[in-house]
Short mmCIF file of N, CA and C in Angstrom, two decimals:
data_model
loop_
_atom_site.label_atom_id
_atom_site.label_comp_id
_atom_site.label_asym_id
_atom_site.label_seq_id
_atom_site.Cartn_x
_atom_site.Cartn_y
_atom_site.Cartn_z
N MET H 24 -15.28 20.62 14.57
CA MET H 24 -15.24 21.35 15.60
C MET H 24 -15.29 20.10 17.00
N ILE H 25 -14.42 20.70 17.65
CA ILE H 25 -13.90 20.08 18.92
C ILE H 25 -14.65 20.58 20.09
N LEU H 26 -15.21 19.98 20.80
CA LEU H 26 -15.48 20.83 22.40
C LEU H 26 -14.32 20.09 23.51
N ARG H 27 -13.63 21.15 24.26
CA ARG H 27 -12.75 20.30 25.27
C ARG H 27 -12.42 21.19 26.15
N ALA H 28 -12.27 20.69 27.63
CA ALA H 28 -11.84 21.64 28.40
C ALA H 28 -10.99 22.64 28.17
N MET H 29 -10.43 23.86 29.04
CA MET H 29 -9.80 24.72 28.61
C MET H 29 -8.65 24.22 29.54
N LYS H 30 -7.53 24.62 28.73
CA LYS H 30 -6.22 24.09 29.52
C LYS H 30 -5.39 25.40 29.40
N SER H 31 -4.53 25.58 30.60
CA SER H 31 -3.66 26.77 30.84
C SER H 31 -3.02 26.94 29.49
N SER H 32 -2.43 26.26 28.53
CA SER H 32 -2.02 26.49 27.69
C SER H 32 -2.98 27.38 26.37
N ASP H 33 -4.01 27.15 26.79
CA ASP H 33 -5.33 28.00 25.89
C ASP H 33 -5.10 29.93 26.07
N ILE H 34 -4.74 29.69 27.41
CA ILE H 34 -4.77 31.12 28.02
C ILE H 34 -4.37 32.35 27.49
N THR H 35 -3.16 32.13 26.95
CA THR H 35 -2.50 33.28 25.53
C THR H 35 -3.22 33.35 24.73
N GLU H 36 -3.89 32.61 24.33
CA GLU H 36 -4.71 32.63 22.66
C GLU H 36 -6.05 33.42 23.68
N ILE H 37 -6.07 33.14 24.25
CA ILE H 37 -7.54 33.98 25.03
C ILE H 37 -7.51 35.02 24.97
N VAL H 38 -6.43 35.10 26.01
CA VAL H 38 -6.21 37.11 26.14
C VAL H 38 -6.00 37.67 24.87
N ARG H 39 -5.06 37.46 24.03
CA ARG H 39 -5.32 37.62 22.47
C ARG H 39 -6.50 37.81 22.09
N ILE H 40 -7.57 37.12 22.02
CA ILE H 40 -8.71 37.34 21.20
C ILE H 40 -9.89 38.02 22.01
N HIS H 41 -9.56 38.01 23.41
CA HIS H 41 -10.17 39.42 24.26
C HIS H 41 -10.04 40.57 23.72
N GLY H 42 -8.11 40.93 23.65
CA GLY H 42 -7.96 41.63 23.24
C GLY H 42 -7.88 42.64 22.05
N LEU H 43 -8.19 41.95 21.08
CA LEU H 43 -8.91 42.11 19.63
C LEU H 43 -10.48 42.52 19.79
N PHE H 44 -11.02 41.70 20.43
CA PHE H 44 -12.56 41.92 19.98
C PHE H 44 -13.14 42.32 21.32
N TYR H 45 -12.81 42.19 22.43
CA TYR H 45 -13.73 42.25 23.79
C TYR H 45 -13.38 43.34 25.05
N GLN H 46 -12.22 44.34 24.63
CA GLN H 46 -11.42 44.66 25.90
C GLN H 46 -12.50 45.64 26.11
N HIS H 47 -13.47 46.25 25.57
CA HIS H 47 -14.40 47.41 25.90
C HIS H 47 -15.53 46.85 26.19
N GLU H 48 -15.75 45.51 26.03
CA GLU H 48 -16.97 44.64 26.98
C GLU H 48 -17.16 44.47 27.95
N PHE H 49 -15.94 43.71 28.14
CA PHE H 49 -16.04 42.88 29.56
C PHE H 49 -14.55 42.72 29.76
N GLU H 50 -14.11 42.96 31.72
CA GLU H 50 -13.00 42.43 31.61
C GLU H 50 -12.51 40.80 31.46
N ILE H 51 -11.08 40.58 31.31
CA ILE H 51 -11.00 39.58 30.92
C ILE H 51 -11.11 38.00 31.72
N ASP H 52 -10.80 38.80 33.25
CA ASP H 52 -10.97 38.01 34.09
C ASP H 52 -12.28 37.22 34.14
N GLU H 53 -13.12 37.88 33.68
CA GLU H 53 -14.94 37.54 33.49
C GLU H 53 -15.10 36.16 32.95
N LEU H 54 -13.99 35.79 32.46
CA LEU H 54 -13.92 34.52 31.53
C LEU H 54 -13.49 33.13 32.92
N PHE H 55 -12.87 33.76 33.84
CA PHE H 55 -12.01 32.37 34.61
C PHE H 55 -13.04 32.81 35.74
N ASP H 56 -13.24 33.88 36.21
CA ASP H 56 -14.08 33.54 37.62
C ASP H 56 -15.32 32.79 38.45
N LYS H 57 -15.38 32.27 39.23
CA LYS H 57 -16.25 31.47 39.28
C LYS H 57 -16.91 30.55 38.61
N MET H 58 -16.06 29.69 37.73
CA MET H 58 -16.69 28.85 36.72
C MET H 58 -16.91 27.45 37.41
N LEU H 59 -18.19 26.89 36.73
CA LEU H 59 -18.42 25.44 37.23
C LEU H 59 -17.08 24.69 36.26
N SER H 60 -17.44 25.31 34.99
CA SER H 60 -16.65 24.43 34.20
C SER H 60 -16.00 25.54 33.08
N SER H 61 -14.87 25.25 32.33
CA SER H 61 -14.46 26.54 31.65
C SER H 61 -14.11 25.47 30.43
N PHE H 62 -14.19 25.48 29.06
CA PHE H 62 -14.30 25.12 28.03
C PHE H 62 -13.55 25.43 26.56
N VAL H 63 -13.10 25.23 25.41
CA VAL H 63 -12.89 25.71 24.12
C VAL H 63 -13.56 25.06 23.62
N VAL H 64 -13.99 25.79 22.08
CA VAL H 64 -14.57 24.80 20.88
C VAL H 64 -13.30 25.19 19.89
N THR H 65 -12.49 24.16 19.46
CA THR H 65 -11.21 24.33 18.53
C THR H 65 -12.12 23.74 17.19
N GLY H 66 -11.15 24.47 15.91
CA GLY H 66 -11.15 24.04 14.72
C GLY H 66 -10.40 22.72 14.23
N GLN H 67 -10.57 22.56 13.18
CA GLN H 67 -9.12 21.92 12.68
C GLN H 67 -7.83 21.16 13.47
N ASN H 68 -7.34 22.85 13.50
CA ASN H 68 -6.48 22.84 13.59
C ASN H 68 -6.41 22.82 15.37
N ASP H 69 -6.73 22.88 16.03
CA ASP H 69 -6.73 23.21 17.66
C ASP H 69 -6.76 24.56 17.77
N GLU H 70 -7.10 25.71 17.06
CA GLU H 70 -7.66 26.52 17.00
C GLU H 70 -8.89 27.17 17.40
N ILE H 71 -8.78 27.95 18.67
CA ILE H 71 -9.91 28.53 19.37
C ILE H 71 -10.69 29.31 18.80
N VAL H 72 -12.05 28.42 18.37
CA VAL H 72 -12.99 29.17 17.81
C VAL H 72 -14.18 30.20 18.71
N ILE H 73 -14.16 29.38 19.74
CA ILE H 73 -15.25 30.07 21.13
C ILE H 73 -14.42 29.32 22.51
N ALA H 74 -14.03 30.34 23.57
CA ALA H 74 -13.91 30.14 24.71
C ALA H 74 -14.75 30.40 25.62
N GLY H 75 -14.75 29.76 26.72
CA GLY H 75 -16.32 30.15 27.72
C GLY H 75 -16.63 29.42 28.80
N GLY H 76 -17.63 29.62 29.77
CA GLY H 76 -17.53 28.60 30.51
C GLY H 76 -18.87 28.76 31.40
N VAL H 77 -19.53 27.68 31.81
CA VAL H 77 -20.69 28.47 33.24
C VAL H 77 -20.28 28.80 34.11
N ARG H 78 -20.71 29.75 34.39
CA ARG H 78 -20.26 30.35 35.44
C ARG H 78 -22.01 30.28 36.91
N THR H 79 -21.08 30.64 37.71
CA THR H 79 -22.60 30.93 38.75
C THR H 79 -22.20 32.28 39.18
N ILE H 80 -23.66 32.72 39.08
CA ILE H 80 -23.87 34.37 40.02
C ILE H 80 -24.69 34.26 41.04
N VAL H 81 -24.56 35.27 41.90
CA VAL H 81 -25.45 35.24 42.85
C VAL H 81 -26.76 36.34 42.64
N GLU H 82 -27.89 35.56 42.97
CA GLU H 82 -29.31 36.88 42.71
C GLU H 82 -29.80 36.83 43.93
N SER H 83 -29.99 38.13 44.01
CA SER H 83 -30.67 38.24 45.13
C SER H 83 -31.98 38.18 44.54
N ALA H 84 -33.02 37.42 45.58
CA ALA H 84 -34.75 37.31 44.70
C ALA H 84 -35.35 37.51 46.53
N ILE H 85 -36.13 39.04 46.51
CA ILE H 85 -36.67 39.51 47.34
C ILE H 85 -38.60 39.90 47.21
N LEU H 86 -39.02 39.49 48.04
CA LEU H 86 -40.50 39.19 47.53
C LEU H 86 -41.15 41.06 48.86
N THR H 87 -41.54 41.63 48.23
CA THR H 87 -41.74 43.00 49.11
C THR H 87 -43.20 43.19 49.36
N ASN H 88 -43.69 43.09 50.80
CA ASN H 88 -45.05 43.61 51.26
C ASN H 88 -45.31 45.12 50.76
N LYS H 89 -46.23 44.92 49.82
CA LYS H 89 -46.82 46.47 49.60
C LYS H 89 -47.54 47.31 50.34
N GLU H 90 -48.06 46.36 51.30
CA GLU H 90 -49.04 46.56 52.40
C GLU H 90 -48.27 47.77 53.15
N PHE H 91 -46.76 47.68 53.28
CA PHE H 91 -46.61 48.80 54.11
C PHE H 91 -46.13 50.12 53.51
N ASP H 92 -45.88 51.14 54.40
CA ASP H 92 -45.36 52.50 53.64
C ASP H 92 -43.93 52.26 52.93
N VAL H 93 -44.13 52.87 51.83
CA VAL H 93 -42.48 53.25 51.37
C VAL H 93 -41.24 53.18 52.53
N LYS H 94 -41.55 54.24 53.48
CA LYS H 94 -40.46 54.48 54.49
C LYS H 94 -40.18 53.05 55.02
N LYS H 95 -40.86 51.85 55.13
CA LYS H 95 -41.09 50.87 56.20
C LYS H 95 -39.75 49.79 55.03
N ARG H 96 -40.77 49.61 53.88
CA ARG H 96 -40.21 49.14 52.97
C ARG H 96 -38.89 49.25 52.13
N ARG H 97 -38.47 50.84 52.22
CA ARG H 97 -37.14 51.01 52.05
C ARG H 97 -35.92 50.72 53.35
N GLU H 98 -36.52 50.88 54.50
CA GLU H 98 -35.67 50.55 55.20
C GLU H 98 -35.23 48.57 55.59
N ALA H 99 -36.43 48.25 54.90
CA ALA H 99 -36.32 46.68 55.14
C ALA H 99 -35.11 46.40 54.05
N LEU H 100 -35.71 46.90 52.69
CA LEU H 100 -34.58 46.81 51.79
C LEU H 100 -33.07 47.30 51.96
N LEU H 101 -33.17 48.11 52.68
CA LEU H 101 -31.41 48.36 53.03
C LEU H 101 -30.81 47.14 53.78
N LYS H 102 -31.88 46.73 54.80
CA LYS H 102 -31.28 45.52 55.71
C LYS H 102 -30.71 44.31 54.55
N ALA H 103 -31.63 43.75 53.98
CA ALA H 103 -32.07 42.75 53.19
C ALA H 103 -30.41 42.72 52.07
N LEU H 104 -30.25 44.27 51.39
CA LEU H 104 -29.38 44.49 50.57
C LEU H 104 -28.00 44.35 51.48
N HIS H 105 -27.43 44.48 53.00
CA HIS H 105 -26.46 44.79 53.12
C HIS H 105 -26.31 43.03 53.87
N PHE H 106 -27.35 42.29 54.29
CA PHE H 106 -27.02 41.37 54.51
C PHE H 106 -26.94 40.85 53.10
N SER H 107 -27.40 40.91 52.23
CA SER H 107 -27.05 39.91 50.76
C SER H 107 -25.73 40.20 50.21
N GLN H 108 -24.91 41.21 50.79
CA GLN H 108 -23.69 41.87 50.85
C GLN H 108 -22.79 41.41 51.26
N HIS H 109 -23.00 41.05 52.59
CA HIS H 109 -22.22 40.12 53.46
C HIS H 109 -22.08 38.69 52.67
N ILE H 110 -23.26 38.07 52.61
CA ILE H 110 -23.27 36.66 52.08
C ILE H 110 -22.46 36.69 50.75
N CYS H 111 -22.25 37.36 49.97
CA CYS H 111 -21.61 37.77 48.50
C CYS H 111 -20.09 37.81 49.20
N ASN H 112 -19.84 38.34 50.03
CA ASN H 112 -18.50 38.89 50.62
C ASN H 112 -17.76 37.34 50.92
N LYS H 113 -18.73 36.73 51.83
CA LYS H 113 -18.10 35.57 52.39
C LYS H 113 -18.04 34.41 51.80
N HIS H 114 -18.79 34.31 50.55
CA HIS H 114 -18.39 33.56 49.54
C HIS H 114 -17.43 33.90 48.07
N GLU H 115 -16.96 35.05 48.55
CA GLU H 115 -16.04 35.46 47.49
C GLU H 115 -16.38 35.63 46.12
N TYR H 116 -17.47 36.20 45.93
CA TYR H 116 -18.19 36.76 44.58
C TYR H 116 -18.14 38.31 44.88
N ASN H 117 -18.25 38.93 43.63
CA ASN H 117 -18.04 40.28 43.32
C ASN H 117 -19.29 40.93 42.95
N GLN H 118 -20.49 40.24 42.65
CA GLN H 118 -21.24 41.02 41.84
C GLN H 118 -22.65 39.95 42.73
N LEU H 119 -23.63 41.25 42.73
CA LEU H 119 -25.04 40.69 43.17
C LEU H 119 -26.17 41.15 42.37
N HIS H 120 -26.72 40.00 41.46
CA HIS H 120 -28.00 40.41 40.21
C HIS H 120 -29.23 40.50 41.04
N ALA H 121 -29.77 41.59 40.36
CA ALA H 121 -31.35 41.76 40.75
C ALA H 121 -32.17 41.59 39.29
N PHE H 122 -33.16 40.58 39.37
CA PHE H 122 -33.55 41.10 38.17
C PHE H 122 -35.37 41.39 38.77
N ILE H 123 -35.45 42.52 38.01
CA ILE H 123 -36.57 43.54 38.54
C ILE H 123 -37.70 43.99 37.41
N GLN H 124 -39.13 43.81 37.80
CA GLN H 124 -39.54 44.56 36.66
C GLN H 124 -40.66 45.79 37.48
N ASP H 125 -40.45 46.31 38.54
CA ASP H 125 -41.14 47.22 38.95
C ASP H 125 -39.65 48.62 38.66
N GLY H 126 -39.96 49.52 37.99
CA GLY H 126 -39.43 50.72 37.26
C GLY H 126 -39.18 51.88 38.80
N GLN H 127 -40.32 51.74 39.60
CA GLN H 127 -39.90 52.78 40.92
C GLN H 127 -38.64 51.82 41.97
N TRP H 128 -38.75 51.08 42.12
CA TRP H 128 -38.18 49.67 43.01
C TRP H 128 -36.78 49.78 41.91
N MET H 129 -36.25 49.87 40.93
CA MET H 129 -35.54 49.53 40.30
C MET H 129 -34.60 51.01 40.89
N LYS H 130 -35.08 51.99 40.55
CA LYS H 130 -34.71 53.50 40.68
C LYS H 130 -34.24 53.48 42.27
N HIS H 131 -34.73 52.77 43.44
CA HIS H 131 -34.14 52.43 44.62
C HIS H 131 -33.14 51.83 44.42
N LEU H 132 -32.98 50.80 44.09
CA LEU H 132 -31.73 50.19 43.80
C LEU H 132 -30.63 50.59 43.44
N LYS H 133 -30.91 51.45 42.13
CA LYS H 133 -29.91 52.08 42.03
C LYS H 133 -29.29 53.05 42.48
N LYS H 134 -30.01 53.69 43.72
CA LYS H 134 -29.65 54.37 44.42
C LYS H 134 -28.87 54.13 45.39
N PHE H 135 -29.00 52.48 45.82
CA PHE H 135 -28.05 52.09 46.45
C PHE H 135 -26.64 51.09 46.02
N GLY H 136 -26.53 51.47 44.77
CA GLY H 136 -25.10 50.83 44.22
C GLY H 136 -25.25 49.98 43.34
N PHE H 137 -26.67 49.61 42.80
CA PHE H 137 -27.09 48.69 41.75
C PHE H 137 -26.93 49.47 40.46
N VAL H 138 -26.31 49.03 39.32
CA VAL H 138 -26.05 49.43 38.01
C VAL H 138 -26.80 48.64 37.10
N GLU H 139 -26.77 49.35 35.85
CA GLU H 139 -27.49 48.11 34.38
C GLU H 139 -26.16 47.58 34.13
N THR H 140 -26.51 45.93 33.75
CA THR H 140 -25.50 45.50 33.07
C THR H 140 -25.07 45.79 31.86
N ARG H 141 -23.98 45.55 30.88
CA ARG H 141 -23.98 45.88 29.87
C ARG H 141 -24.36 44.36 29.13
N GLY H 142 -25.51 45.27 27.87
CA GLY H 142 -25.94 44.33 27.26
C GLY H 142 -27.14 43.77 28.07
N ARG H 143 -27.91 43.04 27.56
CA ARG H 143 -29.30 42.53 27.98
C ARG H 143 -29.07 41.47 28.45
N SER H 144 -29.72 40.99 29.54
CA SER H 144 -29.97 39.92 30.31
C SER H 144 -30.73 38.92 29.55
N LEU H 145 -30.54 37.68 29.17
CA LEU H 145 -31.39 36.95 28.52
C LEU H 145 -31.42 35.43 29.75
N VAL H 146 -32.35 34.74 29.34
CA VAL H 146 -32.14 33.34 30.69
C VAL H 146 -32.65 32.12 29.63
N MET H 147 -32.19 30.83 30.07
CA MET H 147 -32.85 29.61 29.33
C MET H 147 -32.80 29.24 29.89
N ASN H 148 -34.25 28.25 29.99
CA ASN H 148 -34.96 27.45 30.78
C ASN H 148 -34.37 25.61 30.36
N VAL H 149 -33.79 24.98 31.37
CA VAL H 149 -33.04 23.65 30.87
C VAL H 149 -33.24 22.91 31.78
N GLY H 150 -33.61 21.46 31.54
CA GLY H 150 -34.31 20.97 32.47
C GLY H 150 -35.47 21.03 32.80
N GLY H 151 -35.57 19.90 33.54
CA GLY H 151 -37.47 19.84 34.05
C GLY H 151 -38.29 19.98 33.38
#
């Protein structure tokens, strides 16, 4: 197996593989948008076994002072989300992620446009 940088000549095969196995799971553009580095892993005859990359995502990290009543916190959340959307647009990101443990605030976020991701979110700590 050989790991190498993705080349423009790989795209046709990547699109074909996506169409066969992943067209109902995610859009093909997700393999190319905002990648820090794109790669393929090829077999003995340069056939693509894996195609992918490392992508940047935008996450909203918010701490909420629960000493305030829910109406004030809701108003503050709306302001924070509006600003976060502005920042995403400014930097040409089309998604804003939020990782949340509080079920009640998850309901609030869903009211304001957040949806559950396809698949389950996983994280791996690297370095340090």
